[in-house]
């Protein structure tokens, strides 16, 4: 068995883990990050890609990459579409901010390249990972592809290992609280080869269900429609998908989507989850290991990056002062944004999705809520401020 000694061990080398490793390296703090996935697996798994202004600022100001500004697409607003009509939510006019369409895979590539450039110790493709002694002298243990066992001894351990986290279970049930909400609908997501149907995102609520029209590149588009979580993609031939999307977007303005060959189909169930506290002894949780949100509000990746920005600050204090109590403020600061995002995502989701068994009252009430929102400058501003992100805490 080989043993490595480091200051901060990180389980999970997705965007959250790599950003934390990068920020700590800039502060002169050693880290080792491990992930059971290979780099190729992570950078070829398609994920959401809307970045808040502070996420963009973090990537650029931290010296990760300016590619988000040259390769990303600034979105100065979105369209809310209901009753067959589109209503623009002007982010710049209402909140003085934009979002950027920049796929999570690109964020990961930028971070992985930055860690490789700077000599960071990141170990992809490990297996049989375990962690232990999180209130004493933490360590990570794993096997490489030849079966050799490796141990990483660390002063602090960070679980940034996603929604199937092994680290979150290290906090005993007597010391944790978990909050959970499962939703009775899912998204049927597609990637297709077609020109963009609109310059920015369209969030659509119709009596047939929700639809989201997004973009990926000039030639590849990402679209979603509300479906049953039990749906099988094999039961959705291309003709059925396009027919349903066109019906949900139909309106008096004659809007139609540009269609093209569909090369990926996925069903994405979603849920809300929070585990508190985010610290136990020398273990800290970040990103999806600590919380998940429905994708409707575009908050998942942004919450993870906000977590590690705060976590890097408190870890630097703890290391510099040799004072683990400096970590106490992490849970409080991070959870302020987490619960704001939970509310915002829940609100967007329930406002735009048709609940199973909805009657005519439910349908008309939703239209009344949307009509009230778009008619109110205060309502539109709340949406714009929430979508583009709240100030750092």
JSON list of N, CA, C and O in Angstrom, two decimals, residues 315-341:
[
{"chain": "A", "resi": 315, "resn": "UNK", "atom": "N", "xyz": [-11.55, 27.02, 4.75]},
{"chain": "A", "resi": 315, "resn": "UNK", "atom": "CA", "xyz": [-10.44, 26.08, 4.85]},
{"chain": "A", "resi": 315, "resn": "UNK", "atom": "C", "xyz": [-9.11, 26.81, 4.93]},
{"chain": "A", "resi": 315, "resn": "UNK", "atom": "O", "xyz": [-8.21, 26.40, 5.69]},
{"chain": "A", "resi": 316, "resn": "UNK", "atom": "N", "xyz": [-8.96, 27.87, 4.17]},
{"chain": "A", "resi": 316, "resn": "UNK", "atom": "CA", "xyz": [-7.72, 28.64, 4.26]},
{"chain": "A", "resi": 316, "resn": "UNK", "atom": "C", "xyz": [-7.53, 29.19, 5.67]},
{"chain": "A", "resi": 316, "resn": "UNK", "atom": "O", "xyz": [-6.41, 29.14, 6.23]},
{"chain": "A", "resi": 317, "resn": "UNK", "atom": "N", "xyz": [-8.60, 29.71, 6.27]},
{"chain": "A", "resi": 317, "resn": "UNK", "atom": "CA", "xyz": [-8.50, 30.21, 7.65]},
{"chain": "A", "resi": 317, "resn": "UNK", "atom": "C", "xyz": [-8.14, 29.08, 8.61]},
{"chain": "A", "resi": 317, "resn": "UNK", "atom": "O", "xyz": [-7.29, 29.25, 9.50]},
{"chain": "A", "resi": 318, "resn": "UNK", "atom": "N", "xyz": [-8.79, 27.93, 8.45]},
{"chain": "A", "resi": 318, "resn": "UNK", "atom": "CA", "xyz": [-8.52, 26.81, 9.34]},
{"chain": "A", "resi": 318, "resn": "UNK", "atom": "C", "xyz": [-7.07, 26.35, 9.25]},
{"chain": "A", "resi": 318, "resn": "UNK", "atom": "O", "xyz": [-6.42, 26.05, 10.26]},
{"chain": "A", "resi": 319, "resn": "UNK", "atom": "N", "xyz": [-6.54, 26.28, 8.04]},
{"chain": "A", "resi": 319, "resn": "UNK", "atom": "CA", "xyz": [-5.17, 25.82, 7.83]},
{"chain": "A", "resi": 319, "resn": "UNK", "atom": "C", "xyz": [-4.17, 26.85, 8.33]},
{"chain": "A", "resi": 319, "resn": "UNK", "atom": "O", "xyz": [-3.22, 26.53, 9.05]},
{"chain": "A", "resi": 320, "resn": "UNK", "atom": "N", "xyz": [-4.38, 28.10, 7.98]},
{"chain": "A", "resi": 320, "resn": "UNK", "atom": "CA", "xyz": [-3.43, 29.15, 8.36]},
{"chain": "A", "resi": 320, "resn": "UNK", "atom": "C", "xyz": [-3.37, 29.32, 9.88]},
{"chain": "A", "resi": 320, "resn": "UNK", "atom": "O", "xyz": [-2.30, 29.57, 10.44]},
{"chain": "A", "resi": 321, "resn": "UNK", "atom": "N", "xyz": [-4.51, 29.20, 10.53]},
{"chain": "A", "resi": 321, "resn": "UNK", "atom": "CA", "xyz": [-4.57, 29.41, 11.99]},
{"chain": "A", "resi": 321, "resn": "UNK", "atom": "C", "xyz": [-4.43, 28.10, 12.77]},
{"chain": "A", "resi": 321, "resn": "UNK", "atom": "O", "xyz": [-4.41, 28.12, 14.00]},
{"chain": "A", "resi": 322, "resn": "UNK", "atom": "N", "xyz": [-4.36, 26.99, 12.05]},
{"chain": "A", "resi": 322, "resn": "UNK", "atom": "CA", "xyz": [-4.40, 25.67, 12.70]},
{"chain": "A", "resi": 322, "resn": "UNK", "atom": "C", "xyz": [-5.60, 25.59, 13.65]},
{"chain": "A", "resi": 322, "resn": "UNK", "atom": "O", "xyz": [-5.50, 25.15, 14.80]},
{"chain": "A", "resi": 323, "resn": "UNK", "atom": "N", "xyz": [-6.76, 26.01, 13.12]},
{"chain": "A", "resi": 323, "resn": "UNK", "atom": "CA", "xyz": [-7.96, 26.17, 13.93]},
{"chain": "A", "resi": 323, "resn": "UNK", "atom": "C", "xyz": [-9.17, 25.58, 13.21]},
{"chain": "A", "resi": 323, "resn": "UNK", "atom": "O", "xyz": [-9.83, 26.26, 12.43]},
{"chain": "A", "resi": 324, "resn": "UNK", "atom": "N", "xyz": [-9.49, 24.30, 13.46]},
{"chain": "A", "resi": 324, "resn": "UNK", "atom": "CA", "xyz": [-10.65, 23.70, 12.79]},
{"chain": "A", "resi": 324, "resn": "UNK", "atom": "C", "xyz": [-11.97, 24.42, 13.06]},
{"chain": "A", "resi": 324, "resn": "UNK", "atom": "O", "xyz": [-12.90, 24.33, 12.26]},
{"chain": "A", "resi": 325, "resn": "UNK", "atom": "N", "xyz": [-12.06, 25.17, 14.16]},
{"chain": "A", "resi": 325, "resn": "UNK", "atom": "CA", "xyz": [-13.30, 25.87, 14.46]},
{"chain": "A", "resi": 325, "resn": "UNK", "atom": "C", "xyz": [-13.62, 26.95, 13.44]},
{"chain": "A", "resi": 325, "resn": "UNK", "atom": "O", "xyz": [-14.77, 27.42, 13.38]},
{"chain": "A", "resi": 326, "resn": "UNK", "atom": "N", "xyz": [-12.63, 27.35, 12.64]},
{"chain": "A", "resi": 326, "resn": "UNK", "atom": "CA", "xyz": [-12.89, 28.32, 11.59]},
{"chain": "A", "resi": 326, "resn": "UNK", "atom": "C", "xyz": [-13.87, 27.77, 10.55]},
{"chain": "A", "resi": 326, "resn": "UNK", "atom": "O", "xyz": [-14.47, 28.53, 9.78]},
{"chain": "A", "resi": 327, "resn": "UNK", "atom": "N", "xyz": [-14.04, 26.45, 10.55]},
{"chain": "A", "resi": 327, "resn": "UNK", "atom": "CA", "xyz": [-14.97, 25.82, 9.60]},
{"chain": "A", "resi": 327, "resn": "UNK", "atom": "C", "xyz": [-16.42, 25.94, 10.02]},
{"chain": "A", "resi": 327, "resn": "UNK", "atom": "O", "xyz": [-17.32, 25.64, 9.23]},
{"chain": "A", "resi": 328, "resn": "UNK", "atom": "N", "xyz": [-16.66, 26.37, 11.26]},
{"chain": "A", "resi": 328, "resn": "UNK", "atom": "CA", "xyz": [-18.03, 26.40, 11.77]},
{"chain": "A", "resi": 328, "resn": "UNK", "atom": "C", "xyz": [-18.94, 27.29, 10.93]},
{"chain": "A", "resi": 328, "resn": "UNK", "atom": "O", "xyz": [-20.15, 27.05, 10.85]},
{"chain": "A", "resi": 329, "resn": "UNK", "atom": "N", "xyz": [-18.38, 28.32, 10.31]},
{"chain": "A", "resi": 329, "resn": "UNK", "atom": "CA", "xyz": [-19.21, 29.28, 9.57]},
{"chain": "A", "resi": 329, "resn": "UNK", "atom": "C", "xyz": [-19.64, 28.77, 8.20]},
{"chain": "A", "resi": 329, "resn": "UNK", "atom": "O", "xyz": [-20.49, 29.36, 7.57]},
{"chain": "A", "resi": 330, "resn": "UNK", "atom": "N", "xyz": [-19.03, 27.68, 7.76]},
{"chain": "A", "resi": 330, "resn": "UNK", "atom": "CA", "xyz": [-19.33, 27.18, 6.41]},
{"chain": "A", "resi": 330, "resn": "UNK", "atom": "C", "xyz": [-20.80, 26.79, 6.26]},
{"chain": "A", "resi": 330, "resn": "UNK", "atom": "O", "xyz": [-21.47, 27.20, 5.30]},
{"chain": "A", "resi": 331, "resn": "UNK", "atom": "N", "xyz": [-21.30, 25.98, 7.17]},
{"chain": "A", "resi": 331, "resn": "UNK", "atom": "CA", "xyz": [-22.69, 25.53, 7.06]},
{"chain": "A", "resi": 331, "resn": "UNK", "atom": "C", "xyz": [-23.65, 26.71, 7.00]},
{"chain": "A", "resi": 331, "resn": "UNK", "atom": "O", "xyz": [-24.55, 26.76, 6.15]},
{"chain": "A", "resi": 332, "resn": "UNK", "atom": "N", "xyz": [-23.48, 27.66, 7.91]},
{"chain": "A", "resi": 332, "resn": "UNK", "atom": "CA", "xyz": [-24.40, 28.80, 7.95]},
{"chain": "A", "resi": 332, "resn": "UNK", "atom": "C", "xyz": [-24.37, 29.57, 6.63]},
{"chain": "A", "resi": 332, "resn": "UNK", "atom": "O", "xyz": [-25.43, 29.85, 6.04]},
{"chain": "A", "resi": 333, "resn": "UNK", "atom": "N", "xyz": [-23.19, 29.93, 6.15]},
{"chain": "A", "resi": 333, "resn": "UNK", "atom": "CA", "xyz": [-23.09, 30.74, 4.94]},
{"chain": "A", "resi": 333, "resn": "UNK", "atom": "C", "xyz": [-23.60, 30.00, 3.71]},
{"chain": "A", "resi": 333, "resn": "UNK", "atom": "O", "xyz": [-24.33, 30.56, 2.89]},
{"chain": "A", "resi": 334, "resn": "UNK", "atom": "N", "xyz": [-23.22, 28.75, 3.58]},
{"chain": "A", "resi": 334, "resn": "UNK", "atom": "CA", "xyz": [-23.62, 27.99, 2.39]},
{"chain": "A", "resi": 334, "resn": "UNK", "atom": "C", "xyz": [-25.12, 27.74, 2.37]},
{"chain": "A", "resi": 334, "resn": "UNK", "atom": "O", "xyz": [-25.77, 27.85, 1.32]},
{"chain": "A", "resi": 335, "resn": "UNK", "atom": "N", "xyz": [-25.71, 27.44, 3.54]},
{"chain": "A", "resi": 335, "resn": "UNK", "atom": "CA", "xyz": [-27.13, 27.08, 3.56]},
{"chain": "A", "resi": 335, "resn": "UNK", "atom": "C", "xyz": [-28.04, 28.27, 3.30]},
{"chain": "A", "resi": 335, "resn": "UNK", "atom": "O", "xyz": [-29.19, 28.08, 2.87]},
{"chain": "A", "resi": 336, "resn": "UNK", "atom": "N", "xyz": [-27.58, 29.49, 3.52]},
{"chain": "A", "resi": 336, "resn": "UNK", "atom": "CA", "xyz": [-28.40, 30.65, 3.16]},
{"chain": "A", "resi": 336, "resn": "UNK", "atom": "C", "xyz": [-28.74, 30.59, 1.67]},
{"chain": "A", "resi": 336, "resn": "UNK", "atom": "O", "xyz": [-29.90, 30.72, 1.26]},
{"chain": "A", "resi": 337, "resn": "UNK", "atom": "N", "xyz": [-27.73, 30.37, 0.84]},
{"chain": "A", "resi": 337, "resn": "UNK", "atom": "CA", "xyz": [-27.96, 30.29, -0.61]},
{"chain": "A", "resi": 337, "resn": "UNK", "atom": "C", "xyz": [-28.69, 29.00, -0.98]},
{"chain": "A", "resi": 337, "resn": "UNK", "atom": "O", "xyz": [-29.55, 29.00, -1.87]},
{"chain": "A", "resi": 338, "resn": "UNK", "atom": "N", "xyz": [-28.33, 27.90, -0.32]},
{"chain": "A", "resi": 338, "resn": "UNK", "atom": "CA", "xyz": [-28.96, 26.61, -0.65]},
{"chain": "A", "resi": 338, "resn": "UNK", "atom": "C", "xyz": [-30.47, 26.68, -0.50]},
{"chain": "A", "resi": 338, "resn": "UNK", "atom": "O", "xyz": [-31.22, 26.26, -1.39]},
{"chain": "A", "resi": 339, "resn": "UNK", "atom": "N", "xyz": [-30.95, 27.22, 0.60]},
{"chain": "A", "resi": 339, "resn": "UNK", "atom": "CA", "xyz": [-32.39, 27.26, 0.82]},
{"chain": "A", "resi": 339, "resn": "UNK", "atom": "C", "xyz": [-33.09, 28.30, -0.04]},
{"chain": "A", "resi": 339, "resn": "UNK", "atom": "O", "xyz": [-34.25, 28.12, -0.43]},
{"chain": "A", "resi": 340, "resn": "UNK", "atom": "N", "xyz": [-32.40, 29.38, -0.38]},
{"chain": "A", "resi": 340, "resn": "UNK", "atom": "CA", "xyz": [-32.96, 30.30, -1.37]},
{"chain": "A", "resi": 340, "resn": "UNK", "atom": "C", "xyz": [-33.14, 29.57, -2.71]},
{"chain": "A", "resi": 340, "resn": "UNK", "atom": "O", "xyz": [-34.18, 29.71, -3.38]},
{"chain": "A", "resi": 341, "resn": "UNK", "atom": "N", "xyz": [-32.14, 28.80, -3.09]},
{"chain": "A", "resi": 341, "resn": "UNK", "atom": "CA", "xyz": [-32.21, 28.07, -4.36]},
{"chain": "A", "resi": 341, "resn": "UNK", "atom": "C", "xyz": [-33.26, 26.97, -4.31]},
{"chain": "A", "resi": 341, "resn": "UNK", "atom": "O", "xyz": [-33.93, 26.70, -5.32]}
]
